[in-house]
Short mmCIF file of C-alpha atoms and ligand atoms in Angstrom, two decimals:
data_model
loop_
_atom_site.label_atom_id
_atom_site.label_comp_id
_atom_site.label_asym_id
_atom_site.label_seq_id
_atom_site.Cartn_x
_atom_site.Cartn_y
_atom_site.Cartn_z
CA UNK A 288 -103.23 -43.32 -68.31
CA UNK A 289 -106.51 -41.32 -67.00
CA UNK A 290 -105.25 -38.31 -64.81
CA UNK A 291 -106.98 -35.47 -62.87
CA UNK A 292 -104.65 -32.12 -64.00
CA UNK A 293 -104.81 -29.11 -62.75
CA UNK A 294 -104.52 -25.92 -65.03
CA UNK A 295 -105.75 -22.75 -63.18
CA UNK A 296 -108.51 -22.06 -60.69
CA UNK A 297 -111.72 -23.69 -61.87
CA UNK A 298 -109.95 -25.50 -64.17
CA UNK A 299 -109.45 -29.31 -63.34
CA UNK A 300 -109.68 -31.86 -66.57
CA UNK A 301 -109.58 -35.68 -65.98
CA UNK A 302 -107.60 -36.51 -69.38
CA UNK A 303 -105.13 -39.34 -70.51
CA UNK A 304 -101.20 -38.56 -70.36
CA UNK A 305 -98.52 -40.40 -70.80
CA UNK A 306 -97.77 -42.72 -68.59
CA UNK A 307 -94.40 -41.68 -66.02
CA UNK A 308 -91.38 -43.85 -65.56
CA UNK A 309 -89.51 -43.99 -62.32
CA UNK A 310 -85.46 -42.19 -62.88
CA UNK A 311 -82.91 -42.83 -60.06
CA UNK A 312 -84.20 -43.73 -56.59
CA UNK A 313 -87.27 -43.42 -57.59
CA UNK A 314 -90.63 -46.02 -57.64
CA UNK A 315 -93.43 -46.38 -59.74
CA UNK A 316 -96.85 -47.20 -58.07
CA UNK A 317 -100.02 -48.30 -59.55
CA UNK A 318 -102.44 -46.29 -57.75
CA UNK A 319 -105.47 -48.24 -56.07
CA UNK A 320 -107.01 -45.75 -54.00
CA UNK A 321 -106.63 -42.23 -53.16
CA UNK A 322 -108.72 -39.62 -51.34
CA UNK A 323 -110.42 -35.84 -52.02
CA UNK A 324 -108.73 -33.57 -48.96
CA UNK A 325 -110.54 -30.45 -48.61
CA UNK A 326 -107.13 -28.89 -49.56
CA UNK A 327 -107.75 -29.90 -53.04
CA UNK A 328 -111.12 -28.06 -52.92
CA UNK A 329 -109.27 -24.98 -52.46
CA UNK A 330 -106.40 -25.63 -54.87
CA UNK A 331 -109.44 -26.35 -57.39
CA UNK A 332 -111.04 -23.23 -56.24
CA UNK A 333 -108.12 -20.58 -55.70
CA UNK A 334 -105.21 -22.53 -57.58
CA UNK A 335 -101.49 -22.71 -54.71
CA UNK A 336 -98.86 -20.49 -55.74
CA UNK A 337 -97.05 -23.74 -54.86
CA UNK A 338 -98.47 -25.21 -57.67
CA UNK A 339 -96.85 -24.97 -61.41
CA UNK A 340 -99.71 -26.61 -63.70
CA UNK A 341 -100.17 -28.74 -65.61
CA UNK A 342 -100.23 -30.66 -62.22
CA UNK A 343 -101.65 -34.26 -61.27
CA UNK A 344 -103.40 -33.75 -57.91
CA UNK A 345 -103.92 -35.44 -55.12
CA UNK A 346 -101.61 -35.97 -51.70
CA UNK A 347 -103.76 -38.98 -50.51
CA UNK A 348 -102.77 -42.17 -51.82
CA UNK A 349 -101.85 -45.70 -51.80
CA UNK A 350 -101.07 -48.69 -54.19
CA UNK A 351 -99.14 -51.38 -55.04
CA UNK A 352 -95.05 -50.86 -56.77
CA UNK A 353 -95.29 -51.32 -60.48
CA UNK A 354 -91.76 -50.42 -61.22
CA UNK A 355 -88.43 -49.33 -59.46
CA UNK A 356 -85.98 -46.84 -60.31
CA UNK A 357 -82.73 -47.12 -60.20
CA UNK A 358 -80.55 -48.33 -57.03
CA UNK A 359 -83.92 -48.59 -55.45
CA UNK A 360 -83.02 -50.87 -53.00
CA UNK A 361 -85.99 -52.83 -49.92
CA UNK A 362 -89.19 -52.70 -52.84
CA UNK A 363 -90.27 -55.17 -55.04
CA UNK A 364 -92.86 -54.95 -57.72
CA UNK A 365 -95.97 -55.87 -56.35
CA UNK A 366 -95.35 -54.55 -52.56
CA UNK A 367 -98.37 -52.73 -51.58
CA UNK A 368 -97.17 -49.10 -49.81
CA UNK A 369 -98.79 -45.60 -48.93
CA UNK A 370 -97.53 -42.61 -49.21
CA UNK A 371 -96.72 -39.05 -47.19
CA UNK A 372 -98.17 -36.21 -48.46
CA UNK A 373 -95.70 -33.84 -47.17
CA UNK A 374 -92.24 -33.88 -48.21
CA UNK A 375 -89.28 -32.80 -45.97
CA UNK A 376 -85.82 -31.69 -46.91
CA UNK A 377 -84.79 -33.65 -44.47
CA UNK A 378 -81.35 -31.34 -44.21
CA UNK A 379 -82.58 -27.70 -42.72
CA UNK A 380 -82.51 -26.64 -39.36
CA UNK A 381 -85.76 -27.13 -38.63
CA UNK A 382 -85.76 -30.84 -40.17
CA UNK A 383 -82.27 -31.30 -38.31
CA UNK A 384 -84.25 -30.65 -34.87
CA UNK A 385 -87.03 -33.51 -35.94
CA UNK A 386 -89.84 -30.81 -36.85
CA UNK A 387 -89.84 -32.30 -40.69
CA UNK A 388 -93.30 -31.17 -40.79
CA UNK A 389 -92.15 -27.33 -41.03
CA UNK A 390 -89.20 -27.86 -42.79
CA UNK A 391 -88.15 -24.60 -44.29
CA UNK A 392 -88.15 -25.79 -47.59
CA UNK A 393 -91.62 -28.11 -47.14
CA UNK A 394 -92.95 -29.88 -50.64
CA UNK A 395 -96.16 -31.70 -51.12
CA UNK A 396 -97.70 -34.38 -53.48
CA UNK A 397 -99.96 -33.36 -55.81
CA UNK A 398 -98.27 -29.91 -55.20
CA UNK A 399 -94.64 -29.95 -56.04
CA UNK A 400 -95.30 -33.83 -57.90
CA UNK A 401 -97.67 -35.14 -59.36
CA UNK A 402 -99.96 -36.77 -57.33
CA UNK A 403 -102.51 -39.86 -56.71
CA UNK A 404 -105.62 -38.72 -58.78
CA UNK A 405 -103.92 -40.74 -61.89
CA UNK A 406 -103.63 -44.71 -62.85
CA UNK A 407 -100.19 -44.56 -62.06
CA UNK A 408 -97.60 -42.28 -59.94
CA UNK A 409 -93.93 -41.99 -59.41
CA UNK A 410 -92.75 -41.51 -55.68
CA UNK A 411 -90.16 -38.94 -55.69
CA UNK A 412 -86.47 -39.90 -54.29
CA UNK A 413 -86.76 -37.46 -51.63
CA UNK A 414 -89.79 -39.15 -50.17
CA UNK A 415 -87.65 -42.67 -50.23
CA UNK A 416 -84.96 -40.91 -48.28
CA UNK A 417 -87.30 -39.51 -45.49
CA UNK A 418 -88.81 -43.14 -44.95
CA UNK A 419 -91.84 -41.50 -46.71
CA UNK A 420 -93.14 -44.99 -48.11
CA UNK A 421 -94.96 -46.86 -45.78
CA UNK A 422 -95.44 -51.01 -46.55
CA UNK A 423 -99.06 -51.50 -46.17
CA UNK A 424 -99.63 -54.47 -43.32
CA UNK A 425 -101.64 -57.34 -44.31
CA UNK A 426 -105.12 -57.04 -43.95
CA UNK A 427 -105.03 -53.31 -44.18
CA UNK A 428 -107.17 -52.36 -47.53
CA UNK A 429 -105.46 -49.86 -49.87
CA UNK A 430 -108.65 -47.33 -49.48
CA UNK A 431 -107.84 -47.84 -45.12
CA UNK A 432 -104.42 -47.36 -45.87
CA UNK A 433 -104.82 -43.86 -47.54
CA UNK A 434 -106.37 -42.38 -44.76
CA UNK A 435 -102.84 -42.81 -42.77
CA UNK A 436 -102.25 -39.59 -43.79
CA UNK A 437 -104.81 -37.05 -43.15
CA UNK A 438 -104.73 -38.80 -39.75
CA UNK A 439 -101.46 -37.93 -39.60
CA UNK A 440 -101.51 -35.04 -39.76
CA UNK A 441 -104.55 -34.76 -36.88
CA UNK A 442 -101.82 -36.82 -35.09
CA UNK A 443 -99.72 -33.74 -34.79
CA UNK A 444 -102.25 -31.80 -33.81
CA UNK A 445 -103.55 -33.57 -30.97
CA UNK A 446 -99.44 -33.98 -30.39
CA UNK A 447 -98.87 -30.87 -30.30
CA UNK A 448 -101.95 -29.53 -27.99
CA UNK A 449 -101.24 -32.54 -25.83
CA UNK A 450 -104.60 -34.49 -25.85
CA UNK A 451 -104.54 -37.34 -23.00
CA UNK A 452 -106.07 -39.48 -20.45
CA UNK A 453 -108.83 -37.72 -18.68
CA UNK A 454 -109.22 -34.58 -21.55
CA UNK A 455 -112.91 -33.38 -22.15
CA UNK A 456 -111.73 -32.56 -25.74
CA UNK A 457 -114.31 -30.23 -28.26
CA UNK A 458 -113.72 -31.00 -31.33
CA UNK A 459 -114.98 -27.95 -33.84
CA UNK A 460 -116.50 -29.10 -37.61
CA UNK A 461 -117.72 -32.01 -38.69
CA UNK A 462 -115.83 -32.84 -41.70
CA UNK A 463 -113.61 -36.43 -42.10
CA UNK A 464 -111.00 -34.61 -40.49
CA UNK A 465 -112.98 -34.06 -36.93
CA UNK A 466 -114.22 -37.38 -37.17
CA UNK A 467 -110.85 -38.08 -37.39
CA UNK A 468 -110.18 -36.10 -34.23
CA UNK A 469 -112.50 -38.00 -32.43
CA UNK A 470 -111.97 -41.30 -33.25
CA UNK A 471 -107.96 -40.57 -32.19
CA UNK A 472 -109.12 -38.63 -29.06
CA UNK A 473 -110.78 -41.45 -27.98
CA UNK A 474 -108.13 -43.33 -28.76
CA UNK A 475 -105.94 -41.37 -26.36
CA UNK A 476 -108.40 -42.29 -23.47
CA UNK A 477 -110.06 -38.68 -23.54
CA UNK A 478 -112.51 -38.80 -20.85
CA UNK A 479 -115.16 -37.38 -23.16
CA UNK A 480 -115.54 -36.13 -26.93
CA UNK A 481 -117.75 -33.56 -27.49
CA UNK A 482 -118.63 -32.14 -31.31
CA UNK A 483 -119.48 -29.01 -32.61
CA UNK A 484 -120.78 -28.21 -35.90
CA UNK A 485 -122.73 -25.27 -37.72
CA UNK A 486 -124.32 -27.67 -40.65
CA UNK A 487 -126.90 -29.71 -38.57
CA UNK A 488 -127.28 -32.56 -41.27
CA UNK A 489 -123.49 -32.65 -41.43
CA UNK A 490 -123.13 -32.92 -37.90
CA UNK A 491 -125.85 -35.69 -37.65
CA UNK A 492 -124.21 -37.39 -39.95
CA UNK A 493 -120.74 -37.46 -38.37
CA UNK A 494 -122.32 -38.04 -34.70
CA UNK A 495 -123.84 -41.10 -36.31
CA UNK A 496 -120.72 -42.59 -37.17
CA UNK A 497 -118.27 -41.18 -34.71
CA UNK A 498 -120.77 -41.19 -31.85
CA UNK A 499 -118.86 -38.31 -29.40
CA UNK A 500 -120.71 -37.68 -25.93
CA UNK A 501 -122.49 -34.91 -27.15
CA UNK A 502 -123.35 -33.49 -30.92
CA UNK A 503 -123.40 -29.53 -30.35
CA UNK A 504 -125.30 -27.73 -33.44
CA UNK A 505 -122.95 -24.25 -33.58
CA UNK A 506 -126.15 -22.96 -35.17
CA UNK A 507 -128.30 -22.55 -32.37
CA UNK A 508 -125.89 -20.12 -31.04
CA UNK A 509 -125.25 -21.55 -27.36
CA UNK A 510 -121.95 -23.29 -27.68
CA UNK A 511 -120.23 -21.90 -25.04
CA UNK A 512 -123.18 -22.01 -22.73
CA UNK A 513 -123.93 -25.83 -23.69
CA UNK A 514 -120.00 -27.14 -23.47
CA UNK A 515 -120.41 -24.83 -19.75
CA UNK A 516 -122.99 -27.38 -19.05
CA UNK A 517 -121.84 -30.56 -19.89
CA UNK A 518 -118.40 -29.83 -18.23
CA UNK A 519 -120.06 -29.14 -14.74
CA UNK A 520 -119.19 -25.41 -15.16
CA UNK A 521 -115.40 -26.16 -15.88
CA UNK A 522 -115.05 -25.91 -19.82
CA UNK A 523 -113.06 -27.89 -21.82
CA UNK A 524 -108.87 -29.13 -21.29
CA UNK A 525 -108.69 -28.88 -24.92
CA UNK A 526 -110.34 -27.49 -27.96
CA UNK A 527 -109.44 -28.66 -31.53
CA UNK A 528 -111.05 -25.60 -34.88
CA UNK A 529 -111.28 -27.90 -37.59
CA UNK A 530 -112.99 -25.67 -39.69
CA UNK A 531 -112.11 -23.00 -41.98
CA UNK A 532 -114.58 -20.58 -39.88
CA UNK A 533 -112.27 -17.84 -37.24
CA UNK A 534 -115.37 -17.71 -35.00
CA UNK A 535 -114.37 -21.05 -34.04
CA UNK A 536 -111.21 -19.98 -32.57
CA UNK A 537 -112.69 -16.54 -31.05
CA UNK A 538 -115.45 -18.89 -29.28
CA UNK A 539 -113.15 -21.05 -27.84
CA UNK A 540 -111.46 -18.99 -25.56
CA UNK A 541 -115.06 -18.60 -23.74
CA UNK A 542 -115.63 -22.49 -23.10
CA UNK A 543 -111.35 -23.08 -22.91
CA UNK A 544 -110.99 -24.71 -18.76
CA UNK A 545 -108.08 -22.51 -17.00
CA UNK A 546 -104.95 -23.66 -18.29
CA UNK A 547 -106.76 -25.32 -21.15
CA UNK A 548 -105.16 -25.42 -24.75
CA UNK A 549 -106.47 -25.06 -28.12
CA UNK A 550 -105.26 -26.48 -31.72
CA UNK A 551 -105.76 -23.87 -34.55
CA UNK A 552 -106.05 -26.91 -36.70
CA UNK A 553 -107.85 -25.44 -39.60
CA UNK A 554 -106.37 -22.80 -41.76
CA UNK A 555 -108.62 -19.45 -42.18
CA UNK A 556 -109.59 -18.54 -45.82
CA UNK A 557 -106.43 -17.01 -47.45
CA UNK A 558 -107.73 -13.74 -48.39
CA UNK A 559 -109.51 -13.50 -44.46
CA UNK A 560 -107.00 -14.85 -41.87
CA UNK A 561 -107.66 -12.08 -38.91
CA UNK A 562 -109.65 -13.13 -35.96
CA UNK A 563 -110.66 -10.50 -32.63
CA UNK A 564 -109.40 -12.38 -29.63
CA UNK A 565 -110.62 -11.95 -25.84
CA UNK A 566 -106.58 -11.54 -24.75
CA UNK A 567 -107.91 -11.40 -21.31
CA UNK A 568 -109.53 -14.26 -20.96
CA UNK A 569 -106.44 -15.94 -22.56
CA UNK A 570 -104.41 -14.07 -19.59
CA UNK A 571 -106.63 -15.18 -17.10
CA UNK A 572 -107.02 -18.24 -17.61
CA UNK A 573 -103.72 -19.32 -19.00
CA UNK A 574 -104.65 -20.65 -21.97
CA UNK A 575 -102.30 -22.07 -24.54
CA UNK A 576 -103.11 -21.42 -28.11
CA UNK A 577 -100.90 -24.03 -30.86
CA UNK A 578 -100.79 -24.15 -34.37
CA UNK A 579 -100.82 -27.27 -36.31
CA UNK A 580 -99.97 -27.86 -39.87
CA UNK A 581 -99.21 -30.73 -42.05
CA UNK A 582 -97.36 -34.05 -40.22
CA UNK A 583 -93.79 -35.49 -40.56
CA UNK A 584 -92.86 -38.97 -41.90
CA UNK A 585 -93.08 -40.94 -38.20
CA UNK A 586 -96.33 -39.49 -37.81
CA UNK A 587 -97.63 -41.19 -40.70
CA UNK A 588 -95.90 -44.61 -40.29
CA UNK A 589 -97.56 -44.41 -36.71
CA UNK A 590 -100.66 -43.31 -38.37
CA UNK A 591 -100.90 -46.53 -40.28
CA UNK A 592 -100.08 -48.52 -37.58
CA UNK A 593 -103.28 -47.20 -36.10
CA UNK A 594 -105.41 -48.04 -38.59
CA UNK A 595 -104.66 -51.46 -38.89
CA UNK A 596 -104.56 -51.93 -35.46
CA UNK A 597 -107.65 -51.12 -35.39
CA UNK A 598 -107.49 -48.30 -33.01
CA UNK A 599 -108.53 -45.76 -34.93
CA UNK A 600 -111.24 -47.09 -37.52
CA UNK A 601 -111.56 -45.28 -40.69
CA UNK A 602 -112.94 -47.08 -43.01
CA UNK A 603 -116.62 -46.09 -42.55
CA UNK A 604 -116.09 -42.47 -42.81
CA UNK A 605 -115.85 -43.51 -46.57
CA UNK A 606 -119.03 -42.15 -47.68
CA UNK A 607 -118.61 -42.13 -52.01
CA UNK A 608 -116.15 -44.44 -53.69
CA UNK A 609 -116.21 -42.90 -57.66
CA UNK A 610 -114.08 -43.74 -60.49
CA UNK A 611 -111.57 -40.51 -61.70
CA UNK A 612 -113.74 -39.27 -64.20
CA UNK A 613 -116.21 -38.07 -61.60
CA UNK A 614 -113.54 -35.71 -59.98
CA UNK A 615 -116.18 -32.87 -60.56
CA UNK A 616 -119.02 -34.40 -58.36
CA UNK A 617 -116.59 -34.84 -56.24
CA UNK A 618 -115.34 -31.83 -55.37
CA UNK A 619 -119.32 -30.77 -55.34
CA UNK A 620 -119.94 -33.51 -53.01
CA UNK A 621 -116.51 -32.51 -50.88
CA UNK A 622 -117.59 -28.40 -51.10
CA UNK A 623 -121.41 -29.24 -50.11
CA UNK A 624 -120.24 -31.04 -47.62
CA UNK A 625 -123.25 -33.51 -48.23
CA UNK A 626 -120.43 -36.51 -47.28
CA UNK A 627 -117.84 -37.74 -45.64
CA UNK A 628 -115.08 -38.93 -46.95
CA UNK A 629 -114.69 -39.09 -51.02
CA UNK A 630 -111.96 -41.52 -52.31
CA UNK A 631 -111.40 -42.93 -55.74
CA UNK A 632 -110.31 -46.44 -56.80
CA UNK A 633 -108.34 -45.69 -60.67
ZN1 LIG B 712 -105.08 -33.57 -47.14
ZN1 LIG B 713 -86.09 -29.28 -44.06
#
């Protein structure tokens, strides 16, 4: 079957390998979509010391059951099912208090497995016995379906920061993963949406699809001033850094309402995670600053259910569907960030 492996850092070969059988309690799937995360941009880039290559990539996926392993027990061949990305032990403390997502011992496909850039993919027990394999309702497309988890995981952000009726939410970048934050903002009856983004094609493009209340270019250098503005003086109730960028979060405190909270969403390059904070105004004002990292199996089961309820709409942020053998481009396409969102059909 075709594959996408990883090797080392700048060293990603689509190639054929054998094909994978399902042991015990696994299930085979026959990959029909799967999605570029910006995640595997950096694993492409900097390799994951949670990564032992040769390694099939990719933690966004979806397809239909090709083959079951044994004592597999509620799938047939031919169900249609999506899977986490993010794989809880399901037995340490943390998991034992319902925090899966920072499970001590946390595994990932595409990290730990291999993952959903290939023809065909086995789902590992441990994701079965987490209820990490989601059936895929009727109606809902495979490519739809594999967005269930990157929203997911902006799900436990928005969670965790508490986004809700009556919120004037900023969301910061531009990427599939604010537009994500948007779209499930507004879903949470936030009274208004507003985005913020450096690249100014990037954020017309998003604004265009997403359509917040206002599209804020970070480049002009008056964010703070401009969110001021449109919030009657106030500032925001919550603030969501989706970007890699720690001015982001150092900004934020300076449009942040009193008592306002803000999501470090997006991890900071590895090598350059320090950021200078204005503690004071964080005293002052009472402002509660929350983490947010991957999402736990409810999340994405809840995630899906959003899609094809059609609350959260996803399937226009698609901006490139390519076959495998154009991983490449698309990790150009992903790292310019001249689209959306890239997803492959194998
Ligand atoms: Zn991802
Ligand atoms: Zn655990």
């Amino acid at each position: 079957m075709k594959a996408v492996r990883y090797y080392a850092p700048g060293q990603v070969r689509v190639e054929h390998v054998p094909e994978p059988e399902p042991g015990p309690g696994e299930v085979k799937l026959r990959i029909r979509a799967s999605a570029l995360c910006g995640a595997d941009v950096r694993i492409h880039r900097h390799g994951s010391h949670r990564l032992v290559p040769p390694r099939v990539l990719g933690h966004e996926m979806a397809g239909e059951v090709a083959a079951l392993g044994e004592g597999v027990t509620g799938w047939s061949v031919g169900d249609r099912a999506q899977v986490i990305g993010a794989i809880p032990c399901g037995a340490c403390a943390q998991c034992a208090a319902g925090r899966l997502n920072v499970c001590t011992v946390l595994e990932a496909m595409g990290h730990h497995y291999d993952g959903g850039f290939a023809e065909y993919c086995v789902v590992p027990a441990k994701v079965l016995a987490v209820d990490g394999l989601n059936r895929i309702p009727a109606g809902t497309g495979f490519t739809e379906a594999v967005f269930a988890e990157p929203l997911s995981c902006v799900m436990n952000g928005q969670e965790l920061v508490g986004v809700g009726p009556g919120d004037r939410v900023v969301v910061v970048g531009a990427g599939p993963i604010g537009c994500l934050h948007v779209r499930l903002a507004r879903a949470s009856d936030a009274a208004e949406v507003f985005l913020v983004e450096l690249n100014k094609e990037r954020l017309g493009r998003a604004a265009a699809l997403v359509r917040p209340d206002e599209a804020i270019c970070a480049a002009d250098g008056r964010v703070t001033e401009e969110v001021l503005g449109l919030t009657g003086g106030r500032g925001a109730d919550v603030v969501i850094t989706a970007t890699p960028a720690g001015e982001a979060l150092e900004q934020a405190v300076h449009y942040c309402a009193p008592r306002g909270r803000i999501s470090v969403f997006g991890g900071l390059p590895k090598g350059d995670p320090l950021v200078t904070l204005d503690a004071n105004t964080v005293h002052y004002r009472e402002l509660t600053i929350v983490g947010a990292s991957a999402s736990n199996p409810g999340q994405n089961a809840r995630a899906l259910d959003l899609i094809s309820s059609g609350a959260v709409a996803v399937a226009d942020l698609v901006s490139h569907r390519l076959p495998l053998e154009r991983f490449l481009d698309a990790l150009d396409i992903v790292e310019r960030g001249d689209g959306v969102k890239v997803t492959f059909e194998p």
